[in-house]
Amino acid sequence: MSDKADIALIGLAVMGQNLILNMNDHGFTVCAYNRTTDKVDSFLANEAKGTKVIGAKSLEGMVRTLKKPRIVMMLVKAGSAVDEFIDKLAPLLESGDIIIDGGNSEYQDTTRRVESCAKRGLLFVGSGVSGGEDGARHGPSLMPGGNPAAWPHIKPIFQSIAARANGEPCCDWVGEGGAGHFVKMVHNGIEYGDMQLICEAYHLMKSALGMKNDEMSKVFEEWNKGELDSFLIDITKDILKFKDSDGQFLVEKIRDSAGQKGTGKWTAIAALEYGIPVTLIGESVFSRCLSSLIDERAEASKVLPGPPSTKHTGDKKQFLEDIKQALYASKIISYAQGFMLMREAAKQYKWKLNYGGIALMWRGGCIIRSVFLGNIKTAFDKNPTLSNLLLDPFFRDAVSRCQASWRRVVATAATVGVPTPAFSTALAFYDGYRSKQLPANLLQAQRDYFGAHTYELLSSPGMFIHTNWTGHGGNVSASTYQA
């Protein structure tokens, strides 16, 4: 058994099993291990039957099967379980061996693990893995980062099993430290935004236009043939027309209380920490939180009044086109904000992120895969230092074309009482970003009035001044800082 396996994988839930089978399909010998060892027997006897996959009943036995440098990939629950496995593996490995965390770990945890493993002579990689069980089996999007010395050894495996877009693998080295998991976190945040935008479009069709499921499904099917072509639009078309065994539409039976695993929240927290207005993802997280207040909403619906009519009375065909354009423009804002956040994090951590390469990694295999990402890659290929997607001619012109429709949708939604937090915040961000002057001058005056926080004059930026606004205050100012 010695030096037989190319890589070992710990964790035989659905993602782990499918990644192993994917690796096997591409000619790699994989050693499978699970803390509950009967899962190993079951996997080898069923899903992996007839493959080259081998199993191990202990971590020691697993390590003995591996070629050098040994590569061990974990797909276990984020948090303490990752640290526990690292502590168990470290004494069994040698200098130069590689540990890969393929779970949804918090990027700062990954940064810490890269450093702690380096002190033990081990190369640690934190890799985002996106695409769900189907992606894992047939080609995921992979976003590896960490110790760069590991990349030449894992590159042949990762780029072989990854999805492909225009013939190129949807996987490349992201950067040092927690870069891979940070990029995956932003991917998941954008996923939250995309899903919320689609749900708001659905809500407007259903409530404001009174459309039935089959009709809405056909609209999404049509939208999927153009600039909105994406995995999430495609599955929405399928979900809306799916009927339960009793012939009723299944989606209408599902409780309207959304779950979340935390990566969208992490994105919003990172945005606050770095001072980047990632408003659409934040609203998408809060929308899930609001949906979870399902009993309170039921009570509130009995006593809180809304507008006299909840129906749109204008041209239906035109309003559907407006919703489509609003969805497209808001999607552009969401991605622009996500890339703003990655750019700021790259400055903080001195990562050299390839933004066009990241768009390519997301172009296939992952949940947010779409035609749209090809336009993002083109934008960054033309201008790698592009500060904001909205300043690229393609996206600037696209938002300009959509603007009138976008404004009509947000205004109409407010008039008929259909909540559109993502559409609305996207438009507010756009109007704020394009404004040469915002009312923060008054805000700074207020801060100085009550807290002596100082302000800058237009004529002398960089010079902080305090005014005794009332005539009976002091002249001592508070410390100046940037929140």
Coordinates of C-alpha atoms in Angstrom, one line a residue:
M1 CA 0.0 0.0 0.0
S2 CA 3.0 2.4 0.5
D3 CA 3.2 5.4 -1.8
K4 CA 0.1 4.4 -3.6
A5 CA -2.4 7.3 -3.4
D6 CA -1.9 10.7 -5.0
I7 CA -4.1 12.4 -2.4
A8 CA -6.2 11.6 0.6
L9 CA -9.6 13.1 1.4
I10 CA -11.1 13.3 4.8
G11 CA -14.9 13.6 5.1
L12 CA -17.3 11.4 3.2
A13 CA -20.4 13.5 3.1
V14 CA -21.9 14.1 -0.4
M15 CA -19.3 16.7 -1.4
G16 CA -16.4 14.6 -0.3
Q17 CA -17.6 11.5 -2.0
N18 CA -18.2 13.3 -5.3
L19 CA -14.9 15.0 -5.3
I20 CA -13.2 11.7 -4.8
L21 CA -15.1 10.1 -7.7
N22 CA -14.2 13.2 -9.8
M23 CA -10.5 12.8 -9.0
N24 CA -10.7 9.1 -9.8
D25 CA -12.3 9.9 -13.2
H26 CA -9.2 12.0 -14.0
G27 CA -6.7 9.3 -13.2
F28 CA -5.8 10.1 -9.6
T29 CA -5.7 7.5 -6.9
V30 CA -7.5 8.7 -3.8
C31 CA -7.5 7.4 -0.3
A32 CA -10.8 8.0 1.5
Y33 CA -11.1 8.4 5.2
N34 CA -13.9 9.3 7.5
R35 CA -14.0 9.6 11.3
T36 CA -16.9 7.2 11.3
T37 CA -15.0 4.4 9.6
D38 CA -18.1 2.3 8.5
K39 CA -18.8 5.1 6.0
V40 CA -15.5 4.2 4.4
D41 CA -16.6 0.6 3.9
S42 CA -20.0 1.7 2.6
F43 CA -18.5 4.1 0.1
L44 CA -16.1 1.5 -1.2
A45 CA -18.8 -1.1 -1.5
N46 CA -21.3 1.2 -3.2
E47 CA -20.5 4.6 -4.9
A48 CA -16.8 3.8 -5.3
K49 CA -17.2 0.2 -6.3
G50 CA -15.1 -0.6 -9.4
T51 CA -12.8 2.5 -9.0
K52 CA -9.2 2.9 -8.0
V53 CA -10.3 4.5 -4.7
I54 CA -8.7 3.0 -1.6
G55 CA -9.8 3.3 2.0
A56 CA -8.2 3.8 5.4
K57 CA -9.5 3.0 8.9
S58 CA -7.1 5.3 10.7
L59 CA -5.3 8.6 10.0
E60 CA -2.0 6.7 10.4
G61 CA -3.1 4.1 7.8
M62 CA -4.2 6.9 5.5
V63 CA -0.9 8.7 5.7
R64 CA 1.0 5.5 4.9
T65 CA -0.8 5.2 1.6
L66 CA 0.3 8.6 0.3
K67 CA 3.1 9.6 -2.1
K68 CA 5.4 12.3 -1.0
P69 CA 4.9 15.2 -0.6
R70 CA 1.8 13.9 1.1
I71 CA -1.4 15.8 0.2
V72 CA -4.4 15.5 2.6
M73 CA -7.6 17.4 1.8
M74 CA -10.3 17.9 4.4
L75 CA -14.0 18.5 3.7
V76 CA -15.3 18.7 7.3
K77 CA -17.4 21.3 9.2
A78 CA -15.8 24.7 9.5
G79 CA -14.5 25.7 12.9
S80 CA -13.0 23.5 15.6
A81 CA -13.2 20.3 13.6
V82 CA -10.6 21.7 11.1
D83 CA -8.2 22.5 13.9
E84 CA -8.7 19.1 15.6
F85 CA -7.8 17.3 12.4
I86 CA -4.7 19.5 11.8
D87 CA -3.5 18.7 15.3
K88 CA -4.0 15.0 14.7
L89 CA -2.4 15.1 11.3
A90 CA 0.7 17.2 12.1
P91 CA 2.6 14.5 14.0
L92 CA 2.0 12.0 11.2
L93 CA 3.3 14.3 8.4
E94 CA 6.8 15.5 7.4
S95 CA 8.1 18.8 6.4
G96 CA 6.8 19.9 3.0
D97 CA 3.6 17.8 3.3
I98 CA 0.3 19.6 2.4
I99 CA -3.0 20.0 4.2
I100 CA -5.9 21.4 2.3
D101 CA -9.1 22.7 3.9
G102 CA -11.9 22.6 1.3
G103 CA -14.7 23.6 3.6
N104 CA -16.3 27.0 4.1
S105 CA -13.9 28.3 6.7
E106 CA -13.6 31.9 7.8
Y107 CA -10.7 33.5 6.0
Q108 CA -9.0 34.8 9.2
D109 CA -9.0 31.2 10.5
T110 CA -7.3 30.2 7.3
T111 CA -4.6 32.9 7.7
R112 CA -3.9 31.7 11.2
R113 CA -3.7 28.0 10.1
V114 CA -1.3 28.9 7.2
E115 CA 1.1 30.5 9.8
S116 CA 0.8 27.8 12.4
C117 CA 1.3 25.0 9.9
A118 CA 4.3 26.8 8.5
K119 CA 5.9 26.7 11.9
R120 CA 5.5 22.9 11.8
G121 CA 7.0 22.7 8.3
L122 CA 3.7 22.0 6.7
L123 CA 2.1 23.7 3.7
F124 CA -1.5 24.7 4.4
V125 CA -4.1 25.6 1.7
G126 CA -7.6 27.0 2.2
S127 CA -9.6 26.4 -0.9
G128 CA -13.0 27.6 -1.8
V129 CA -15.1 24.8 -3.4
S130 CA -18.3 25.8 -5.2
G131 CA -20.8 24.0 -7.3
G132 CA -22.7 21.8 -4.9
E133 CA -22.8 18.1 -5.2
D134 CA -23.2 18.1 -9.0
G135 CA -20.2 20.5 -9.4
A136 CA -18.1 18.4 -7.0
R137 CA -18.8 15.3 -9.1
H138 CA -18.5 16.8 -12.6
G139 CA -16.4 20.0 -12.2
P140 CA -16.4 22.5 -9.4
S141 CA -15.0 26.0 -9.2
L142 CA -11.9 25.9 -7.0
M143 CA -10.3 28.9 -5.3
P144 CA -7.1 27.8 -3.6
G145 CA -5.0 30.1 -1.5
G146 CA -2.5 29.8 1.4
N147 CA 1.1 28.7 1.3
P148 CA 2.2 29.2 -2.4
A149 CA 4.8 26.5 -2.1
A150 CA 1.9 24.0 -2.2
W151 CA 0.5 25.1 -5.5
P152 CA 2.8 23.3 -7.9
H153 CA 2.0 20.0 -6.1
I154 CA -1.8 20.4 -6.0
K155 CA -2.2 22.2 -9.3
P156 CA -2.4 19.1 -11.6
I157 CA -5.2 17.6 -9.5
F158 CA -7.2 20.8 -8.9
Q159 CA -7.0 22.0 -12.5
S160 CA -7.9 18.6 -13.8
I161 CA -11.0 18.2 -11.8
A162 CA -12.3 21.8 -12.1
A163 CA -15.0 22.9 -14.4
R164 CA -13.9 24.6 -17.6
A165 CA -14.9 27.8 -19.3
N166 CA -13.7 28.5 -22.9
G167 CA -11.3 25.6 -22.5
E168 CA -9.7 27.0 -19.4
P169 CA -10.0 25.5 -15.9
C170 CA -12.1 27.4 -13.4
C171 CA -9.3 27.2 -10.9
D172 CA -6.1 29.1 -10.4
W173 CA -4.0 30.2 -7.4
V174 CA -5.7 33.1 -5.7
G175 CA -3.1 34.3 -3.2
E176 CA -1.4 33.9 0.1
G177 CA -2.9 33.5 3.6
G178 CA -6.7 33.5 3.6
A179 CA -7.1 34.8 0.1
G180 CA -8.8 31.7 -1.3
H181 CA -11.4 31.5 1.4
F182 CA -11.9 35.3 1.3
V183 CA -12.7 35.1 -2.5
K184 CA -15.0 32.1 -1.8
M185 CA -16.7 34.1 1.0
V186 CA -17.4 37.0 -1.5
H187 CA -18.6 34.5 -4.0
N188 CA -21.2 33.3 -1.5
G189 CA -22.1 36.8 -0.6
I190 CA -22.8 37.6 -4.3
E191 CA -24.8 34.3 -4.4
Y192 CA -27.0 35.7 -1.6
G193 CA -27.5 38.9 -3.7
D194 CA -28.3 37.1 -6.9
M195 CA -30.9 34.9 -5.1
Q196 CA -32.5 37.8 -3.4
L197 CA -32.8 39.8 -6.6
I198 CA -34.4 36.8 -8.3
C199 CA -36.8 36.4 -5.4
E200 CA -37.8 40.1 -5.6
A201 CA -38.4 39.8 -9.4
Y202 CA -40.6 36.7 -8.6
H203 CA -42.4 38.6 -5.8
L204 CA -43.3 41.5 -8.2
M205 CA -44.5 39.1 -10.9
K206 CA -46.6 37.2 -8.4
S207 CA -48.0 40.0 -6.2
A208 CA -48.0 43.1 -8.4
L209 CA -48.8 41.4 -11.7
G210 CA -50.8 38.4 -10.4
M211 CA -48.9 35.9 -12.6
K212 CA -49.2 32.2 -12.1
N213 CA -46.3 29.8 -11.7
D214 CA -46.2 28.4 -15.3
E215 CA -46.3 31.9 -16.7
M216 CA -43.4 33.0 -14.4
S217 CA -41.4 29.9 -15.3
K218 CA -41.7 30.8 -19.0
V219 CA -40.5 34.4 -18.3
F220 CA -37.4 33.1 -16.5
E221 CA -36.8 30.6 -19.3
E222 CA -36.9 33.5 -21.8
W223 CA -34.6 35.7 -19.6
N224 CA -32.1 32.8 -19.5
K225 CA -31.5 33.2 -23.2
G226 CA -30.0 36.6 -23.0
E227 CA -27.7 38.7 -20.7
L228 CA -29.2 37.1 -17.6
D229 CA -28.2 33.6 -18.7
S230 CA -27.1 31.9 -15.4
F231 CA -27.4 28.8 -13.3
L232 CA -29.7 30.5 -10.7
I233 CA -32.1 31.8 -13.4
D234 CA -32.2 28.4 -15.0
I235 CA -33.0 26.5 -11.7
T236 CA -35.6 29.2 -10.9
K237 CA -37.4 28.3 -14.1
D238 CA -37.4 24.7 -13.1
I239 CA -38.5 25.3 -9.5
L240 CA -41.5 27.5 -10.4
K241 CA -43.0 24.8 -12.7
F242 CA -42.3 21.8 -10.5
K243 CA -45.4 20.1 -9.2
D244 CA -45.8 17.9 -6.1
S245 CA -47.3 14.4 -6.2
D246 CA -50.8 16.0 -5.7
G247 CA -50.4 18.1 -8.8
Q248 CA -49.9 21.4 -6.8
F249 CA -46.9 23.6 -7.3
L250 CA -44.3 22.6 -4.7
V251 CA -42.8 26.1 -4.2
E252 CA -46.1 27.5 -3.0
K253 CA -46.1 24.9 -0.2
I254 CA -42.6 25.8 1.1
R255 CA -42.5 27.9 4.3
D256 CA -41.2 31.4 3.6
S257 CA -38.5 31.4 6.2
A258 CA -35.0 31.4 4.7
G259 CA -32.0 29.7 6.2
Q260 CA -28.3 30.7 6.0
K261 CA -25.0 29.2 6.9
G262 CA -23.1 32.4 7.6
T263 CA -20.9 33.2 4.6
G264 CA -23.2 36.0 3.5
K265 CA -23.1 37.5 7.0
W266 CA -19.3 37.2 7.0
T267 CA -19.2 39.2 3.8
A268 CA -21.3 41.9 5.3
I269 CA -19.1 42.0 8.4
A270 CA -16.0 42.2 6.3
A271 CA -17.5 45.1 4.3
L272 CA -18.2 47.0 7.6
E273 CA -14.7 46.2 8.9
Y274 CA -13.0 47.5 5.7
G275 CA -15.4 50.4 5.2
I276 CA -16.7 49.2 1.8
P277 CA -20.4 49.8 1.0
V278 CA -21.4 46.3 0.0
T279 CA -25.0 47.3 0.6
L280 CA -26.8 44.7 -1.7
I281 CA -25.3 41.7 0.0
G282 CA -26.0 43.3 3.4
E283 CA -29.7 43.8 2.5
S284 CA -29.8 40.2 1.2
V285 CA -28.6 38.9 4.6
F286 CA -31.1 41.1 6.4
S287 CA -33.9 40.0 4.1
R288 CA -33.3 36.4 5.2
C289 CA -33.3 37.5 8.8
L290 CA -36.6 39.3 8.3
S291 CA -38.1 36.2 6.6
S292 CA -37.3 34.2 9.7
L293 CA -39.6 36.4 11.8
I294 CA -42.4 34.5 10.3
D295 CA -44.7 34.5 13.3
E296 CA -44.2 38.2 14.0
R297 CA -44.9 39.0 10.3
A298 CA -48.1 37.0 10.5
E299 CA -49.3 39.1 13.4
A300 CA -48.1 42.4 11.9
S301 CA -50.0 41.6 8.6
K302 CA -53.2 41.8 10.6
V303 CA -52.7 45.3 12.0
L304 CA -50.2 47.2 9.9
P305 CA -51.8 48.9 6.8
G306 CA -50.3 49.1 3.4
P307 CA -51.3 50.8 0.1
P308 CA -54.9 50.7 -1.0
S309 CA -54.0 48.6 -4.1
T310 CA -51.2 46.0 -4.4
K311 CA -51.6 45.5 -8.1
H312 CA -49.8 47.2 -11.0
T313 CA -52.3 48.7 -13.3
G314 CA -50.0 49.7 -16.2
D315 CA -48.8 47.8 -19.2
K316 CA -47.9 44.2 -18.1
K317 CA -45.4 43.5 -20.9
Q318 CA -43.5 46.7 -20.3
F319 CA -43.4 46.2 -16.6
L320 CA -41.9 42.7 -17.1
E321 CA -39.2 44.2 -19.3
D322 CA -38.6 46.8 -16.6
I323 CA -38.2 44.0 -14.0
K324 CA -35.7 42.3 -16.3
Q325 CA -33.7 45.4 -16.7
A326 CA -33.8 46.2 -13.0
L327 CA -32.5 42.8 -12.2
Y328 CA -29.7 43.1 -14.7
A329 CA -28.6 46.6 -13.4
S330 CA -28.8 45.5 -9.8
K331 CA -26.8 42.4 -10.5
I332 CA -24.1 44.6 -12.0
I333 CA -24.1 46.7 -8.7
S334 CA -23.8 43.5 -6.6
Y335 CA -20.7 42.3 -8.5
A336 CA -19.2 45.8 -8.5
Q337 CA -19.5 45.9 -4.7
G338 CA -18.1 42.4 -4.3
F339 CA -15.0 43.3 -6.4
M340 CA -14.6 46.5 -4.4
L341 CA -14.5 44.5 -1.3
M342 CA -11.9 42.1 -2.7
R343 CA -9.7 45.0 -3.9
E344 CA -9.8 46.6 -0.4
A345 CA -8.9 43.3 1.3
A346 CA -6.1 42.8 -1.2
K347 CA -4.6 46.1 -0.1
Q348 CA -5.0 45.2 3.6
Y349 CA -3.3 41.8 3.2
K350 CA -1.0 42.6 0.3
W351 CA -2.6 39.9 -1.9
K352 CA -2.0 40.1 -5.6
L353 CA -5.5 39.1 -6.7
N354 CA -6.1 38.5 -10.4
Y355 CA -9.7 39.9 -10.8
G356 CA -10.1 38.7 -14.3
G357 CA -8.9 35.3 -13.2
I358 CA -11.4 35.2 -10.4
A359 CA -14.2 36.0 -12.8
L360 CA -13.0 33.1 -14.9
M361 CA -13.0 30.8 -11.8
W362 CA -16.6 31.7 -11.3
R363 CA -17.5 31.4 -15.0
G364 CA -18.2 27.7 -14.7
G365 CA -18.9 25.1 -12.0
C366 CA -20.0 27.4 -9.2
I367 CA -23.5 28.5 -8.1
I368 CA -23.2 32.1 -9.5
R369 CA -21.9 30.9 -12.9
S370 CA -23.3 33.0 -15.7
V371 CA -22.5 34.5 -19.1
F372 CA -22.2 37.8 -17.3
L373 CA -18.9 36.8 -15.7
G374 CA -17.3 36.6 -19.1
N375 CA -18.0 40.4 -19.4
I376 CA -16.3 40.9 -16.0
K377 CA -13.2 39.0 -17.1
T378 CA -13.0 41.0 -20.3
A379 CA -13.3 44.3 -18.3
F380 CA -10.4 43.3 -16.0
D381 CA -8.3 41.9 -18.9
K382 CA -8.6 45.3 -20.6
N383 CA -7.8 47.2 -17.4
P384 CA -6.3 45.1 -14.5
T385 CA -6.3 48.3 -12.3
L386 CA -10.0 49.0 -12.9
S387 CA -11.2 50.5 -9.6
N388 CA -14.9 49.8 -10.1
L389 CA -16.9 47.7 -12.7
L390 CA -19.2 50.6 -13.2
L391 CA -16.4 52.6 -14.8
D392 CA -15.8 50.0 -17.5
P393 CA -17.6 51.1 -20.7
F394 CA -19.5 47.9 -21.1
F395 CA -21.1 48.0 -17.6
R396 CA -21.5 51.8 -17.7
D397 CA -23.5 51.6 -20.9
A398 CA -25.5 48.6 -19.6
V399 CA -26.6 50.4 -16.5
S400 CA -27.4 53.5 -18.5
R401 CA -29.7 51.5 -20.8
C402 CA -31.4 49.9 -17.7
Q403 CA -31.7 53.1 -15.6
A404 CA -35.2 54.2 -16.6
S405 CA -36.7 50.7 -16.1
W406 CA -34.8 50.3 -12.8
R407 CA -36.2 53.5 -11.4
R408 CA -39.8 52.6 -12.5
V409 CA -39.5 49.2 -10.8
V410 CA -38.3 50.6 -7.5
A411 CA -41.0 53.4 -7.6
T412 CA -43.8 51.0 -8.5
A413 CA -42.7 48.5 -5.8
A414 CA -42.9 51.2 -3.2
T415 CA -46.3 52.3 -4.5
V416 CA -47.9 48.8 -4.4
G417 CA -46.2 47.8 -1.2
V418 CA -43.9 45.0 -2.5
P419 CA -40.6 45.0 -0.6
T420 CA -37.6 45.2 -2.9
P421 CA -34.7 45.9 -0.6
A422 CA -32.0 44.6 -3.0
F423 CA -33.3 46.5 -6.1
S424 CA -33.7 49.6 -3.9
T425 CA -30.3 49.6 -2.2
A426 CA -28.6 48.9 -5.6
L427 CA -30.2 52.0 -7.1
A428 CA -29.4 54.0 -4.0
F429 CA -25.7 52.9 -4.2
Y430 CA -25.6 53.8 -7.9
D431 CA -27.0 57.3 -7.2
G432 CA -24.6 57.8 -4.4
Y433 CA -21.6 56.6 -6.3
R434 CA -22.3 58.9 -9.2
S435 CA -22.9 61.9 -7.0
K436 CA -20.1 64.4 -6.9
Q437 CA -21.5 65.7 -3.6
L438 CA -23.4 63.9 -0.8
P439 CA -24.9 65.4 2.3
A440 CA -22.1 64.2 4.5
N441 CA -21.0 67.8 4.9
L442 CA -24.1 68.3 7.2
L443 CA -23.4 65.0 8.9
Q444 CA -19.8 66.2 9.7
A445 CA -21.2 69.4 11.1
Q446 CA -23.6 67.5 13.3
R447 CA -20.7 65.3 14.6
D448 CA -18.6 68.3 15.4
Y449 CA -21.6 70.2 17.0
F450 CA -22.4 67.4 19.5
G451 CA -19.0 65.6 19.8
A452 CA -16.3 68.0 18.7
H453 CA -15.3 65.4 16.1
T454 CA -13.9 68.0 13.7
Y455 CA -14.4 68.4 10.0
E456 CA -12.4 69.4 6.9
L457 CA -13.1 72.4 4.6
L458 CA -13.4 72.0 0.9
S459 CA -10.7 74.6 0.6
S460 CA -8.2 72.7 2.8
P461 CA -8.7 68.9 2.8
G462 CA -6.5 67.1 5.3
M463 CA -6.8 70.0 7.9
F464 CA -9.2 69.1 10.7
I465 CA -11.1 72.0 12.3
H466 CA -13.5 72.2 15.3
T467 CA -16.1 75.0 15.6
N468 CA -17.6 76.3 18.9
W469 CA -21.2 76.1 17.4
T470 CA -23.1 77.3 20.4
G471 CA -20.7 80.0 21.7
H472 CA -20.6 78.3 25.2
G473 CA -18.7 75.2 24.2
G474 CA -15.0 74.7 24.4
N475 CA -12.3 74.7 21.7
V476 CA -10.9 71.3 22.5
S477 CA -11.7 68.7 19.8
A478 CA -12.1 64.9 20.1
S479 CA -9.5 62.6 18.6
T480 CA -9.9 62.2 14.8
Y481 CA -10.2 58.8 13.4
Q482 CA -11.7 57.0 10.4
A483 CA -14.4 54.4 11.1

